[in-house]
């Protein structure tokens, strides 16, 4: 059979990696796909040819991505530009011209995936997005196909390598957040503006996609609760370790009686859990299904070749399915389009979890009793408490508490009341806890 001709948009880190993988493993890929896959055209405004193996195998390289999309000889468009625009316009135009699409753009899928998938269904084309979540880990295929027999109960994942690297440095070396962030930037793990990584926005994009695949609901990025790690201090990491926990920046999607939980935030998890021992820039996703139980997916969450591995896997899938009836293909969001549920995504106030609390208070009689009284009045039970003795001459003491599970709205009211006490200095640090045991 004639090779499949693809148009590649973007020759940056992932685009260059995709060229390298397609070139280096061309024979193996053709054996799996049933025919060759060749890059007929590519578009990039800037790229570094010395870093891309196989660049000479591209038929034509230009700087106009729309010209590639409009080329009638191209069968699959690979969008690796990133961002919302012009990526959205390029993808929709490619679909409109009857081309299949493969993308690594998690922000695009999380915010505009419903529109993109509807357009693809109307035109009978496929949209592959395995590389949009967790880099080289084939987590989309696992959820969409490998776990299709299961009623998914929950997902918990470390799905941003930058944040995981920072928290690992803080734990292993006792570094302050700012120092660990600077190291991540120096090593190229974090951007000059690290907001998307450290504030959880990148992870929220990915969790939105995983939640839709797991629970058969439309993509709803705007309903995902997001909290970053910039307020975590070295003392919180040390306190967690003393209590038998580790702090991880988790994305959690859970099916609960009132609806679906979608939340990204720092989380204390028991140090014996496998997920607690995923360190550095690595990613991992833990999925609990009713039939299979918990399964863990671990690997590189970013990088040129790991992400390219997922891009090329999608290209192989699309190539295999080029001649199949569109109605018999695997649905984009795992469930048939007319079977997506309107199950509500819960607000954070309605979610139940346990908490780690740290606060600074004046070292005088009755303060601890008053704090405990407020927690009790709000229906919050204390599991453990730790008071650090003040240094000589100090008048303030640090209190650390672990609570039993409680509704977030109750905890919000309690924290507001505690912070209003004259004896409490500054804000209460609150980190949610998960056992990840069932």
Tab-separated table of C-alpha atoms in Angstrom:
chain	number	residue	atom	x	y	z
A	1	UNK	CA	0.000	0.000	0.000
A	2	UNK	CA	1.067	3.588	-0.595
A	3	UNK	CA	2.542	5.306	2.492
A	4	UNK	CA	0.242	7.559	4.495
A	5	UNK	CA	1.196	11.196	4.037
A	6	UNK	CA	1.157	13.396	7.115
A	7	UNK	CA	1.524	17.124	7.615
A	8	UNK	CA	3.494	18.118	10.706
A	9	UNK	CA	2.757	21.472	12.356
A	10	UNK	CA	5.598	22.431	14.685
A	11	UNK	CA	9.227	21.325	14.859
A	12	UNK	CA	9.954	22.132	18.482
A	13	UNK	CA	10.767	19.607	21.188
A	14	UNK	CA	7.894	17.205	20.489
A	15	UNK	CA	7.797	17.884	16.738
A	16	UNK	CA	11.505	17.159	16.433
A	17	UNK	CA	11.098	14.032	18.525
A	18	UNK	CA	8.287	12.860	16.268
A	19	UNK	CA	10.488	13.249	13.183
A	20	UNK	CA	13.246	11.291	14.925
A	21	UNK	CA	10.982	8.410	15.993
A	22	UNK	CA	9.254	8.145	12.613
A	23	UNK	CA	12.617	8.082	10.840
A	24	UNK	CA	14.548	5.857	13.234
A	25	UNK	CA	11.793	3.273	13.610
A	26	UNK	CA	10.269	3.566	10.137
A	27	UNK	CA	10.422	-0.153	9.341
A	28	UNK	CA	8.990	-1.256	12.680
A	29	UNK	CA	6.205	1.331	12.465
A	30	UNK	CA	5.270	0.227	8.940
A	31	UNK	CA	5.109	-3.407	10.078
A	32	UNK	CA	2.693	-2.438	12.848
A	33	UNK	CA	0.585	0.013	10.832
A	34	UNK	CA	0.383	-2.076	7.672
A	35	UNK	CA	1.914	0.682	5.540
A	36	UNK	CA	4.566	3.356	5.777
A	37	UNK	CA	4.029	6.758	7.384
A	38	UNK	CA	5.914	9.641	5.813
A	39	UNK	CA	6.058	13.348	6.578
A	40	UNK	CA	5.143	14.932	3.266
A	41	UNK	CA	5.132	18.505	4.590
A	42	UNK	CA	6.015	20.360	7.778
A	43	UNK	CA	5.518	23.938	8.924
A	44	UNK	CA	7.553	25.744	11.582
A	45	UNK	CA	8.547	29.351	12.055
A	46	UNK	CA	11.635	28.416	14.033
A	47	UNK	CA	13.465	25.140	14.598
A	48	UNK	CA	16.945	23.842	15.292
A	49	UNK	CA	17.906	21.401	12.523
A	50	UNK	CA	20.991	20.146	14.359
A	51	UNK	CA	18.734	18.670	17.053
A	52	UNK	CA	16.387	16.773	14.734
A	53	UNK	CA	17.404	13.390	13.385
A	54	UNK	CA	15.768	12.585	10.038
A	55	UNK	CA	14.941	16.139	9.005
A	56	UNK	CA	16.096	15.330	5.477
A	57	UNK	CA	13.268	12.791	5.182
A	58	UNK	CA	10.595	15.510	5.247
A	59	UNK	CA	9.266	16.239	1.783
A	60	UNK	CA	8.887	20.000	2.208
A	61	UNK	CA	9.380	22.422	5.101
A	62	UNK	CA	7.753	25.867	5.152
A	63	UNK	CA	6.474	28.411	7.640
A	64	UNK	CA	2.757	28.457	6.788
A	65	UNK	CA	0.768	25.820	8.724
A	66	UNK	CA	-2.452	26.633	6.864
A	67	UNK	CA	-0.763	25.741	3.563
A	68	UNK	CA	-0.033	22.295	4.975
A	69	UNK	CA	-3.625	21.891	6.164
A	70	UNK	CA	-4.984	22.855	2.740
A	71	UNK	CA	-2.728	20.412	0.845
A	72	UNK	CA	-5.103	17.768	-0.632
A	73	UNK	CA	-2.401	15.087	-0.611
A	74	UNK	CA	-2.098	15.177	3.182
A	75	UNK	CA	-4.191	12.572	5.012
A	76	UNK	CA	-3.291	13.266	8.658
A	77	UNK	CA	-2.414	16.559	10.320
A	78	UNK	CA	-0.176	16.394	13.403
A	79	UNK	CA	-0.671	19.553	15.481
A	80	UNK	CA	2.297	20.183	17.795
A	81	UNK	CA	2.168	23.975	17.967
A	82	UNK	CA	0.431	24.159	21.350
A	83	UNK	CA	-1.813	26.831	22.846
A	84	UNK	CA	-5.303	27.777	21.761
A	85	UNK	CA	-4.757	29.860	18.631
A	86	UNK	CA	-4.009	29.254	15.822
A	87	UNK	CA	-4.097	25.599	16.917
A	88	UNK	CA	-7.900	25.529	17.182
A	89	UNK	CA	-8.395	27.112	13.773
A	90	UNK	CA	-5.875	24.737	12.194
A	91	UNK	CA	-7.440	21.638	13.731
A	92	UNK	CA	-10.992	22.606	12.802
A	93	UNK	CA	-9.927	23.459	9.261
A	94	UNK	CA	-8.107	20.139	8.924
A	95	UNK	CA	-11.239	18.313	10.065
A	96	UNK	CA	-13.397	20.342	7.700
A	97	UNK	CA	-11.212	19.266	4.769
A	98	UNK	CA	-11.630	15.606	5.768
A	99	UNK	CA	-8.240	15.091	7.369
A	100	UNK	CA	-7.581	13.091	10.505
A	101	UNK	CA	-5.801	14.895	13.343
A	102	UNK	CA	-3.237	13.886	15.960
A	103	UNK	CA	-2.358	16.388	18.687
A	104	UNK	CA	-0.382	16.640	21.923
A	105	UNK	CA	-2.227	19.823	22.909
A	106	UNK	CA	-3.850	19.197	26.314
A	107	UNK	CA	-5.023	22.795	26.710
A	108	UNK	CA	-6.784	22.658	23.346
A	109	UNK	CA	-8.513	19.353	24.102
A	110	UNK	CA	-9.500	20.338	27.655
A	111	UNK	CA	-11.083	23.640	26.595
A	112	UNK	CA	-12.280	22.951	23.043
A	113	UNK	CA	-12.401	19.167	22.812
A	114	UNK	CA	-16.204	18.951	22.807
A	115	UNK	CA	-16.346	21.193	19.730
A	116	UNK	CA	-13.451	19.416	18.029
A	117	UNK	CA	-14.864	15.927	18.570
A	118	UNK	CA	-18.320	16.962	17.364
A	119	UNK	CA	-16.795	18.339	14.163
A	120	UNK	CA	-14.745	15.155	13.714
A	121	UNK	CA	-17.832	12.961	14.086
A	122	UNK	CA	-19.688	15.021	11.497
A	123	UNK	CA	-16.845	14.576	9.004
A	124	UNK	CA	-16.117	10.934	9.888
A	125	UNK	CA	-12.502	11.568	10.881
A	126	UNK	CA	-10.413	10.650	13.917
A	127	UNK	CA	-8.690	12.868	16.481
A	128	UNK	CA	-5.859	11.218	18.396
A	129	UNK	CA	-4.628	12.872	21.612
A	130	UNK	CA	-2.685	10.222	23.550
A	131	UNK	CA	0.294	12.581	23.919
A	132	UNK	CA	-1.871	15.254	25.568
A	133	UNK	CA	-1.758	13.509	28.964
A	134	UNK	CA	1.311	12.147	30.784
A	135	UNK	CA	3.707	12.235	27.828
A	136	UNK	CA	4.887	8.734	27.006
A	137	UNK	CA	2.487	6.883	29.337
A	138	UNK	CA	-0.318	5.330	27.221
A	139	UNK	CA	-2.954	6.367	29.736
A	140	UNK	CA	-5.616	7.413	27.194
A	141	UNK	CA	-5.575	3.990	25.557
A	142	UNK	CA	-5.636	2.286	28.957
A	143	UNK	CA	-8.773	4.181	30.001
A	144	UNK	CA	-10.510	4.088	26.644
A	145	UNK	CA	-9.815	0.461	25.760
A	146	UNK	CA	-7.874	-1.538	28.351
A	147	UNK	CA	-10.257	-0.709	31.211
A	148	UNK	CA	-13.461	-0.670	29.138
A	149	UNK	CA	-15.010	-3.462	31.235
A	150	UNK	CA	-14.713	-1.441	34.433
A	151	UNK	CA	-16.837	1.001	36.376
A	152	UNK	CA	-14.079	3.498	37.168
A	153	UNK	CA	-14.263	4.597	40.796
A	154	UNK	CA	-11.401	7.100	41.012
A	155	UNK	CA	-8.177	8.357	39.474
A	156	UNK	CA	-5.237	9.948	41.294
A	157	UNK	CA	-2.233	11.107	39.341
A	158	UNK	CA	1.054	12.957	39.424
A	159	UNK	CA	0.636	14.497	35.993
A	160	UNK	CA	3.035	17.434	36.070
A	161	UNK	CA	6.728	16.636	36.280
A	162	UNK	CA	7.830	20.159	37.195
A	163	UNK	CA	5.777	20.286	40.384
A	164	UNK	CA	6.852	16.762	41.311
A	165	UNK	CA	10.516	17.682	40.850
A	166	UNK	CA	10.119	20.728	43.122
A	167	UNK	CA	8.413	18.761	45.901
A	168	UNK	CA	11.016	15.995	45.623
A	169	UNK	CA	13.842	18.535	45.998
A	170	UNK	CA	12.118	20.104	49.002
A	171	UNK	CA	11.793	16.703	50.685
A	172	UNK	CA	15.170	15.180	49.837
A	173	UNK	CA	17.333	18.289	50.251
A	174	UNK	CA	15.296	20.478	52.578
A	175	UNK	CA	15.194	23.255	49.993
A	176	UNK	CA	12.813	26.179	50.047
A	177	UNK	CA	10.171	26.300	47.310
A	178	UNK	CA	11.845	29.257	45.540
A	179	UNK	CA	15.231	27.489	45.466
A	180	UNK	CA	13.748	24.270	44.102
A	181	UNK	CA	11.845	26.216	41.437
A	182	UNK	CA	15.036	28.028	40.386
A	183	UNK	CA	16.773	24.659	40.025
A	184	UNK	CA	13.895	23.337	37.899
A	185	UNK	CA	14.213	26.376	35.636
A	186	UNK	CA	17.998	25.994	35.383
A	187	UNK	CA	17.555	22.357	34.314
A	188	UNK	CA	14.887	23.230	31.742
A	189	UNK	CA	12.051	21.495	33.609
A	190	UNK	CA	10.211	24.771	34.281
A	191	UNK	CA	9.482	27.690	31.972
A	192	UNK	CA	10.610	31.250	32.688
A	193	UNK	CA	6.963	31.829	33.634
A	194	UNK	CA	6.156	28.643	35.584
A	195	UNK	CA	2.549	29.547	36.438
A	196	UNK	CA	0.869	26.749	34.475
A	197	UNK	CA	3.034	24.147	36.226
A	198	UNK	CA	3.230	25.344	39.823
A	199	UNK	CA	-0.371	26.589	40.056
A	200	UNK	CA	-1.824	23.349	38.711
A	201	UNK	CA	-3.290	24.646	35.448
A	202	UNK	CA	-1.333	22.180	33.305
A	203	UNK	CA	-2.431	19.303	35.538
A	204	UNK	CA	-6.043	20.540	35.445
A	205	UNK	CA	-6.041	20.376	31.634
A	206	UNK	CA	-4.908	16.749	31.833
A	207	UNK	CA	-7.263	15.797	34.652
A	208	UNK	CA	-10.220	17.235	32.729
A	209	UNK	CA	-9.444	14.816	29.897
A	210	UNK	CA	-8.948	11.833	32.205
A	211	UNK	CA	-12.194	12.590	34.065
A	212	UNK	CA	-14.192	12.647	30.848
A	213	UNK	CA	-12.700	9.343	29.696
A	214	UNK	CA	-13.244	7.689	33.071
A	215	UNK	CA	-16.805	8.795	33.776
A	216	UNK	CA	-18.318	9.450	30.357
A	217	UNK	CA	-18.999	13.164	30.862
A	218	UNK	CA	-18.322	16.103	28.544
A	219	UNK	CA	-15.031	17.966	28.958
A	220	UNK	CA	-15.501	20.654	31.622
A	221	UNK	CA	-12.175	22.340	32.347
A	222	UNK	CA	-13.869	25.340	33.943
A	223	UNK	CA	-15.334	23.075	36.668
A	224	UNK	CA	-11.973	21.612	37.726
A	225	UNK	CA	-10.765	22.938	41.091
A	226	UNK	CA	-7.133	24.045	40.943
A	227	UNK	CA	-4.665	24.886	43.720
A	228	UNK	CA	-0.921	25.197	43.288
A	229	UNK	CA	2.123	24.345	45.399
A	230	UNK	CA	3.650	27.811	45.800
A	231	UNK	CA	2.435	28.109	49.411
A	232	UNK	CA	4.053	24.839	50.499
A	233	UNK	CA	6.973	25.467	52.859
A	234	UNK	CA	9.887	23.231	53.783
A	235	UNK	CA	8.414	22.815	57.273
A	236	UNK	CA	5.226	21.354	55.782
A	237	UNK	CA	7.243	18.772	53.859
A	238	UNK	CA	9.214	17.934	57.008
A	239	UNK	CA	6.064	17.755	59.159
A	240	UNK	CA	4.448	15.397	56.660
A	241	UNK	CA	7.505	13.107	56.745
A	242	UNK	CA	7.492	13.004	60.554
A	243	UNK	CA	3.834	11.960	60.460
A	244	UNK	CA	4.439	9.229	57.867
A	245	UNK	CA	3.232	11.125	54.781
A	246	UNK	CA	4.583	12.740	51.624
A	247	UNK	CA	3.206	15.770	49.845
A	248	UNK	CA	2.392	15.302	46.169
A	249	UNK	CA	0.652	17.631	43.729
A	250	UNK	CA	-2.179	15.332	42.691
A	251	UNK	CA	-4.940	15.432	40.148
A	252	UNK	CA	-7.917	13.558	41.590
A	253	UNK	CA	-11.090	12.523	39.762
A	254	UNK	CA	-13.610	10.585	41.804
A	255	UNK	CA	-17.142	9.323	41.364
A	256	UNK	CA	-19.138	10.189	44.501
A	257	UNK	CA	-22.865	9.971	45.363
A	258	UNK	CA	-23.492	13.640	44.569
A	259	UNK	CA	-21.522	13.836	41.331
A	260	UNK	CA	-17.978	13.890	39.972
A	261	UNK	CA	-14.984	15.352	41.785
A	262	UNK	CA	-12.346	17.046	39.605
A	263	UNK	CA	-9.594	18.627	41.692
A	264	UNK	CA	-5.889	19.444	41.520
A	265	UNK	CA	-4.131	20.367	44.748
A	266	UNK	CA	-1.230	19.479	47.067
A	267	UNK	CA	-2.090	16.262	48.909
A	268	UNK	CA	-0.655	14.323	51.836
A	269	UNK	CA	-0.552	10.604	51.033
A	270	UNK	CA	0.880	7.777	53.171
A	271	UNK	CA	4.579	7.302	52.452
A	272	UNK	CA	4.108	3.553	51.828
A	273	UNK	CA	1.869	4.122	48.807
A	274	UNK	CA	3.477	3.559	45.404
A	275	UNK	CA	2.345	6.983	44.249
A	276	UNK	CA	4.167	8.596	47.192
A	277	UNK	CA	7.425	7.152	45.851
A	278	UNK	CA	7.197	8.624	42.349
A	279	UNK	CA	9.951	11.233	42.405
A	280	UNK	CA	11.676	13.803	40.223
A	281	UNK	CA	10.072	14.654	36.902
A	282	UNK	CA	8.361	11.291	36.499
A	283	UNK	CA	4.576	10.939	36.142
A	284	UNK	CA	2.243	8.248	37.442
A	285	UNK	CA	-1.507	7.655	37.316
A	286	UNK	CA	-3.344	5.323	39.697
A	287	UNK	CA	-6.776	4.128	38.539
A	288	UNK	CA	-9.280	2.157	40.621
A	289	UNK	CA	-11.743	0.047	38.632
A	290	UNK	CA	-14.444	-2.112	40.183
A	291	UNK	CA	-13.344	-5.257	38.365
A	292	UNK	CA	-9.582	-4.887	38.046
A	293	UNK	CA	-8.910	-3.018	41.301
A	294	UNK	CA	-6.090	-0.447	41.425
A	295	UNK	CA	-3.664	-0.258	38.479
A	296	UNK	CA	-0.650	2.056	38.279
A	297	UNK	CA	0.784	3.601	35.104
A	298	UNK	CA	4.283	5.089	35.454
A	299	UNK	CA	6.732	6.736	33.097
A	300	UNK	CA	8.146	9.874	31.575
A	301	UNK	CA	5.521	12.603	31.482
A	302	UNK	CA	7.357	14.896	29.075
A	303	UNK	CA	10.376	15.099	26.805
A	304	UNK	CA	10.956	14.844	23.076
A	305	UNK	CA	11.066	11.081	22.562
A	306	UNK	CA	8.611	9.913	25.282
A	307	UNK	CA	5.920	12.301	24.031
A	308	UNK	CA	6.746	11.477	20.413
A	309	UNK	CA	6.170	7.821	21.295
A	310	UNK	CA	2.530	8.654	22.053
A	311	UNK	CA	2.165	10.861	18.973
A	312	UNK	CA	3.403	8.084	16.707
A	313	UNK	CA	1.204	5.514	18.468
A	314	UNK	CA	-1.803	7.649	17.517
A	315	UNK	CA	-0.519	7.861	13.938
A	316	UNK	CA	-0.358	4.075	13.809
A	317	UNK	CA	-3.919	3.809	15.165
A	318	UNK	CA	-5.247	6.286	12.607
A	319	UNK	CA	-3.383	4.578	9.773
A	320	UNK	CA	-4.863	1.218	10.710
A	321	UNK	CA	-8.361	2.702	10.804
A	322	UNK	CA	-8.250	4.743	7.574
A	323	UNK	CA	-10.433	2.302	5.710
A	324	UNK	CA	-12.802	1.354	8.538
A	325	UNK	CA	-16.385	2.497	8.964
A	326	UNK	CA	-16.264	5.655	11.158
A	327	UNK	CA	-19.167	4.354	13.259
A	328	UNK	CA	-17.082	1.342	14.308
A	329	UNK	CA	-14.082	3.311	15.613
A	330	UNK	CA	-13.211	3.764	19.275
A	331	UNK	CA	-15.119	6.857	20.528
A	332	UNK	CA	-12.967	9.900	21.300
A	333	UNK	CA	-14.085	10.055	24.949
A	334	UNK	CA	-14.397	6.261	25.395
A	335	UNK	CA	-18.225	6.305	25.566
A	336	UNK	CA	-20.504	6.590	22.560
A	337	UNK	CA	-21.280	10.294	21.938
A	338	UNK	CA	-25.000	9.927	22.663
A	339	UNK	CA	-24.180	8.095	25.913
A	340	UNK	CA	-22.258	10.902	27.614
A	341	UNK	CA	-23.850	11.612	30.993
A	342	UNK	CA	-24.918	14.929	32.508
A	343	UNK	CA	-23.600	13.926	35.944
A	344	UNK	CA	-22.673	17.182	37.699
A	345	UNK	CA	-19.105	18.106	38.600
A	346	UNK	CA	-19.109	18.997	42.285
A	347	UNK	CA	-17.890	22.304	43.667
A	348	UNK	CA	-15.002	22.029	46.097
A	349	UNK	CA	-17.225	23.031	49.030
A	350	UNK	CA	-19.143	19.758	48.644
A	351	UNK	CA	-16.128	17.425	48.568
A	352	UNK	CA	-15.125	15.351	51.595
A	353	UNK	CA	-11.524	14.663	52.562
A	354	UNK	CA	-9.111	14.746	55.503
A	355	UNK	CA	-6.819	17.687	56.234
A	356	UNK	CA	-3.379	18.701	57.423
A	357	UNK	CA	-3.503	22.087	59.167
A	358	UNK	CA	-0.562	24.238	60.259
A	359	UNK	CA	-0.920	27.493	62.153
A	360	UNK	CA	1.069	29.833	64.354
A	361	UNK	CA	-0.472	30.942	67.634
A	362	UNK	CA	0.538	32.826	70.775
A	363	UNK	CA	1.998	30.529	73.422
A	364	UNK	CA	-0.502	31.101	76.197
A	365	UNK	CA	-3.127	29.064	78.081
A	366	UNK	CA	-6.482	28.355	76.469
A	367	UNK	CA	-5.443	28.916	72.835
A	368	UNK	CA	-5.380	25.237	71.880
A	369	UNK	CA	-8.646	24.614	73.702
A	370	UNK	CA	-10.351	27.422	71.771
A	371	UNK	CA	-9.083	26.129	68.416
A	372	UNK	CA	-10.241	22.602	69.259
A	373	UNK	CA	-13.619	24.007	70.321
A	374	UNK	CA	-14.092	25.757	66.957
A	375	UNK	CA	-13.235	22.572	65.070
A	376	UNK	CA	-15.680	20.595	67.206
A	377	UNK	CA	-18.452	23.133	66.680
A	378	UNK	CA	-17.982	22.738	62.903
A	379	UNK	CA	-18.175	18.943	63.175
A	380	UNK	CA	-14.447	18.372	62.614
A	381	UNK	CA	-12.677	15.600	64.514
A	382	UNK	CA	-8.919	15.778	65.171
A	383	UNK	CA	-6.937	12.620	64.403
A	384	UNK	CA	-3.506	13.820	65.544
A	385	UNK	CA	-1.922	16.982	66.889
A	386	UNK	CA	1.670	18.074	67.155
A	387	UNK	CA	2.910	21.193	68.953
A	388	UNK	CA	6.440	22.421	68.399
A	389	UNK	CA	7.977	23.982	71.482
A	390	UNK	CA	8.937	27.637	70.964
A	391	UNK	CA	12.587	28.597	70.992
A	392	UNK	CA	13.914	30.461	73.990
A	393	UNK	CA	12.408	33.925	74.153
A	394	UNK	CA	9.780	33.172	71.484
A	395	UNK	CA	6.128	33.935	72.245
A	396	UNK	CA	4.620	31.969	69.347
A	397	UNK	CA	4.143	28.257	68.846
A	398	UNK	CA	3.519	26.183	65.695
A	399	UNK	CA	0.590	23.768	65.796
A	400	UNK	CA	0.149	20.922	63.290
A	401	UNK	CA	-3.094	18.937	63.160
A	402	UNK	CA	-4.461	16.067	61.107
A	403	UNK	CA	-8.241	15.741	60.890
A	404	UNK	CA	-10.651	12.989	60.017
A	405	UNK	CA	-12.692	13.278	56.818
A	406	UNK	CA	-15.013	16.271	56.637
A	407	UNK	CA	-16.873	18.323	54.031
A	408	UNK	CA	-14.699	21.141	52.661
A	409	UNK	CA	-17.364	23.760	53.364
A	410	UNK	CA	-17.198	22.923	57.082
A	411	UNK	CA	-13.412	23.224	57.047
A	412	UNK	CA	-13.618	26.594	55.260
A	413	UNK	CA	-15.886	27.947	57.994
A	414	UNK	CA	-13.636	26.602	60.734
A	415	UNK	CA	-10.484	28.089	59.187
A	416	UNK	CA	-12.165	31.490	58.813
A	417	UNK	CA	-13.128	31.440	62.499
A	418	UNK	CA	-9.661	30.312	63.621
A	419	UNK	CA	-7.920	32.985	61.549
A	420	UNK	CA	-10.155	35.613	63.168
A	421	UNK	CA	-8.790	34.796	66.643
A	422	UNK	CA	-6.432	37.409	68.104
A	423	UNK	CA	-4.189	34.610	69.315
A	424	UNK	CA	-3.627	33.173	65.822
A	425	UNK	CA	-0.912	34.792	63.744
A	426	UNK	CA	-1.337	34.860	59.951
A	427	UNK	CA	-3.108	32.391	57.716
A	428	UNK	CA	-3.814	28.731	58.424
A	429	UNK	CA	-1.990	26.431	55.992
A	430	UNK	CA	-4.339	23.706	54.780
A	431	UNK	CA	-3.306	20.646	52.731
A	432	UNK	CA	-5.811	17.953	51.820
A	433	UNK	CA	-5.118	14.262	52.517
A	434	UNK	CA	-5.985	11.069	50.661
A	435	UNK	CA	-5.358	7.463	51.704
A	436	UNK	CA	-5.611	6.110	48.107
A	437	UNK	CA	-6.565	2.751	49.575
A	438	UNK	CA	-10.050	2.154	48.164
